[in-house]
Amino acid sequence: LEKIIINTPASRSEILVGERWEKVFEMIPSEGSVIITDDNVKRLYGGTFPDIPVLCVTPGEASKRLEVIENLSDQLLNIGTDRKGFILAVGGGVVCDIAGFLAAIYMRGVRCGYVSTTLLSQVDASTGGKNGVNLGSSKNMIGTIRQPEFVICDTTMLQSLPEDEYLSGLAELIKTAVIGNRDLFRLVEENIPEILSRNPELLIHMVTESVRFKGHVVSEDENENGLRRILNFGHTFGHAIELFKGIKHGFAISSGMVLATEFSAERGLVGTEERLRILRLLENFGLDGEYYISDDEMKNLILHDKKKTGDTIHFVFTRGIGEAFTEKLPVEEVLGFYRRYREKNYKI
Ligand SMILES: NC(=O)c1ccc[n+]([C@@H]2O[C@H](COP(=O)([O-])OP(=O)(O)OC[C@H]3O[C@@H](n4cnc5c(N)ncnc54)[C@H](O)[C@@H]3O)[C@@H](O)[C@H]2O)c1
């Protein structure tokens, strides 16, 4: 069991990696607790839930909507949840984003904790306190930053994940390694078969390293005014690809990482050897998909991204494995790279 504490000016959050998830029922208040989960997770793990109210959402991104929050609030009111209530999310990033947001606003805030059940949410979504829902096609437009009291990451729960969900989470883990942890990168490089077979002990180690790095970044810059932006490595192009192609977050982000690595190489920031190591690692897991998007479409998609300010964008570059930094660039410069890369590499 590894415990990582995240201290921010307003709160303290504990991430427990390798803890048995059933332990959570000893951690929540015996009265006033409510579980929020989705149908898949309930089907797989609901048999072990204690006798407390369980509110279920439909699995998938489409549940990240304000109507769902309103509906859940109604249900909380009906079962008598008051300010002393405790919301326990048991699920992936979607459930944690919904439950965290609901806990932040229901009766102006109730306590909450998460059992994080996907690799993506263990390495990324449940650390850092961001929560929220989408507004139409604009992702995460409405939400808050508020740390859950605890997050349990039980890596044995990852055994039941569909393969594409597992790989999607792995992409975020590799991102963390590229931007901030050379040792983690090497560990992934050297253990590909064990990673693919989801060795729980190895996963405890990898998730811990990933959470520790994100926790450090979030403690320094909870509101994303500076350092936290490096977590968006691969996300400028990745979000565009995700939006346009409708593919899973991790696959889109990893393709975005390919482009961000190539952009870094074009600028002479990363040498050939390290560039190839990054690209090869993604390729080994089938995370290097190429998605043709025209220059105009790419421009619209990037301009649509909420992280841009005016005509500039904070682009995240790598300076080699384990090092990243952001630079404020005109969107045109990012698009200029895209055009050159596309002309050289994509056959239409
Ligand atoms: N808050 C943040 O900082 C942050 C960071 C990254 C991503 N996110 C958000 O996270 C969401 C994606 O999260 P996700 O990839 O976990 O998706 P998800 O929550 O939709 O889970 C993916 C699928 O796996 C199923 N599932 C969950 N746990 C399972 C298990 N143990 N075994 C079998 N099936 C299981 C779910 O029912 C769902 O069908 C996106 O909405 C994204 O915006 C948030």
Coordinates of N, CA and C and ligand atoms in Angstrom, one line a residue, residues 38-41 44-45 59-61 64 91-97 117-121 124-132 134 139-140 157-162 165 168 172 214 228 242 248-249, ligand 1:
D38 N -21.7 3.6 -12.0 CA -22.4 3.4 -13.3 C -22.8 2.0 -13.4
D39 N -23.6 1.7 -14.4 CA -24.2 0.3 -14.5 C -23.2 -0.8 -14.6
N40 N -22.1 -0.5 -15.4 CA -21.1 -1.6 -15.6 C -20.4 -1.9 -14.3
V41 N -20.0 -0.8 -13.6 CA -19.3 -1.0 -12.3 C -20.2 -1.7 -11.3
L44 N -20.4 -5.3 -11.9 CA -19.2 -6.1 -11.6 C -18.9 -6.1 -10.1
Y45 N -19.2 -5.0 -9.4 CA -18.7 -4.9 -8.1 C -19.8 -4.6 -7.1
P59 N -23.2 4.3 -18.2 CA -21.8 4.4 -18.5 C -21.5 5.3 -19.7
G60 N -20.4 6.0 -19.7 CA -20.0 6.8 -20.8 C -20.1 8.3 -20.7
E61 N -19.3 8.9 -21.6 CA -19.2 10.4 -21.6 C -20.5 11.1 -21.6
K64 N -22.0 12.9 -18.7 CA -21.4 14.2 -18.1 C -22.2 15.4 -18.6
G91 N -16.1 4.3 -9.6 CA -16.1 4.3 -11.0 C -14.9 4.9 -11.7
G92 N -15.0 5.1 -13.0 CA -13.9 5.7 -13.7 C -14.0 7.2 -13.7
G93 N -13.3 7.8 -14.7 CA -13.2 9.3 -14.7 C -14.6 9.9 -14.9
V94 N -15.5 9.3 -15.6 CA -16.8 9.9 -15.8 C -17.6 10.0 -14.4
V95 N -17.6 8.8 -13.7 CA -18.3 8.8 -12.4 C -17.6 9.8 -11.4
C96 N -16.3 9.8 -11.4 CA -15.6 10.6 -10.5 C -15.8 12.1 -10.8
D97 N -15.8 12.5 -12.1 CA -16.1 13.8 -12.5 C -17.5 14.3 -12.1
T117 N -11.8 3.3 -10.6 CA -11.8 1.9 -11.1 C -11.2 1.7 -12.5
T118 N -10.8 2.8 -13.1 CA -10.1 2.6 -14.4 C -8.7 3.0 -14.3
L119 N -7.8 2.6 -15.2 CA -6.4 3.0 -15.2 C -6.4 4.5 -15.5
L120 N -7.2 5.0 -16.4 CA -7.2 6.5 -16.7 C -7.5 7.3 -15.4
S121 N -8.5 6.8 -14.7 CA -8.9 7.6 -13.5 C -7.9 7.4 -12.4
D124 N -4.8 9.6 -13.5 CA -5.0 11.0 -13.9 C -6.2 11.6 -13.3
A125 N -7.4 11.1 -13.7 CA -8.7 11.8 -13.4 C -8.9 12.0 -11.9
S126 N -8.5 11.1 -11.1 CA -8.9 11.3 -9.7 C -7.9 12.0 -8.8
T127 N -6.8 12.4 -9.4 CA -5.8 13.2 -8.7 C -5.9 14.6 -9.2
G128 N -6.1 15.6 -8.3 CA -6.0 16.9 -8.8 C -7.3 17.7 -8.5
G129 N -8.4 17.1 -8.3 CA -9.6 17.8 -7.8 C -10.4 18.4 -8.9
K130 N -10.0 18.3 -10.2 CA -10.8 18.8 -11.2 C -12.0 17.9 -11.4
N131 N -13.2 18.5 -11.5 CA -14.4 17.7 -11.8 C -15.3 18.5 -12.7
G132 N -16.4 18.0 -13.1 CA -17.3 18.7 -14.0 C -18.0 18.0 -15.0
N134 N -19.8 18.3 -19.3 CA -19.6 19.0 -20.6 C -20.8 19.9 -20.9
K139 N -15.9 20.1 -23.9 CA -15.6 19.2 -22.7 C -15.3 20.0 -21.5
N140 N -15.8 19.5 -20.4 CA -15.5 20.0 -19.0 C -15.6 21.5 -18.9
M157 N -8.8 -4.1 -9.5 CA -10.0 -3.8 -10.3 C -9.7 -3.6 -11.8
L158 N -8.5 -3.4 -12.1 CA -8.2 -3.1 -13.5 C -8.2 -4.4 -14.4
Q159 N -8.2 -5.5 -13.7 CA -8.3 -6.8 -14.4 C -9.6 -6.9 -15.3
S160 N -10.7 -6.3 -14.8 CA -12.0 -6.4 -15.5 C -12.2 -5.4 -16.6
L161 N -11.2 -4.5 -16.8 CA -11.3 -3.4 -17.8 C -11.2 -3.9 -19.2
P162 N -12.1 -3.5 -20.1 CA -11.9 -3.8 -21.5 C -10.5 -3.3 -22.0
E165 N -10.0 0.4 -22.9 CA -10.0 1.3 -21.8 C -8.7 1.2 -21.0
S168 N -6.0 3.0 -23.1 CA -6.3 4.5 -23.1 C -5.7 5.1 -21.8
E172 N -2.1 7.9 -20.7 CA -1.9 9.0 -19.8 C -0.7 8.7 -18.8
K214 N 1.8 13.8 -10.4 CA 0.7 14.7 -10.6 C 0.4 15.4 -9.3
R228 N 1.1 23.4 -13.7 CA 0.1 22.4 -14.0 C -0.2 22.2 -15.5
E242 N -9.6 14.0 -30.6 CA -10.6 13.4 -29.8 C -12.0 13.9 -30.3
K248 N -11.3 7.3 -28.2 CA -11.1 7.4 -26.7 C -10.0 8.4 -26.4
H249 N -10.2 9.1 -25.3 CA -9.3 10.1 -24.8 C -7.8 9.7 -24.9
Ligands
LIG1 N1 -10.9 15.3 -13.6 C1 -9.8 15.2 -14.3 O1 -8.7 15.7 -13.9 C2 -9.7 14.3 -15.5 C3 -8.5 13.9 -16.1 C4 -8.6 13.1 -17.2 C5 -9.8 12.6 -17.7 N2 -10.9 13.0 -17.1 C6 -12.2 12.6 -17.5 O2 -12.3 11.2 -17.3 C7 -13.3 10.7 -18.3 C8 -12.8 9.4 -18.8 O3 -12.5 8.5 -17.8 P1 -12.5 6.9 -18.0 O4 -11.6 6.6 -19.1 O5 -12.2 6.3 -16.7 O6 -13.9 6.6 -18.6 P2 -15.3 5.9 -17.9 O7 -15.5 6.4 -16.5 O8 -16.3 6.2 -18.9 O9 -14.9 4.4 -17.9 C9 -14.7 3.7 -19.1 C10 -15.6 2.5 -19.2 O10 -15.1 1.5 -18.3 C11 -16.1 1.0 -17.4 N3 -15.5 0.6 -16.2 C12 -15.1 1.4 -15.2 N4 -14.4 0.7 -14.3 C13 -14.4 -0.6 -14.7 C14 -13.8 -1.8 -14.2 N5 -13.0 -1.8 -13.1 N6 -14.0 -2.9 -15.0 C15 -14.7 -2.9 -16.1 N7 -15.2 -1.8 -16.6 C16 -15.1 -0.7 -15.9 C17 -17.1 2.1 -17.4 O11 -18.4 1.6 -17.1 C18 -17.1 2.7 -18.8 O12 -17.8 1.9 -19.6 C19 -13.5 11.7 -19.3 O13 -14.8 12.3 -19.2 C20 -12.4 12.8 -19.0 O14 -12.8 14.1 -19.3 C21 -10.9 13.9 -16.0

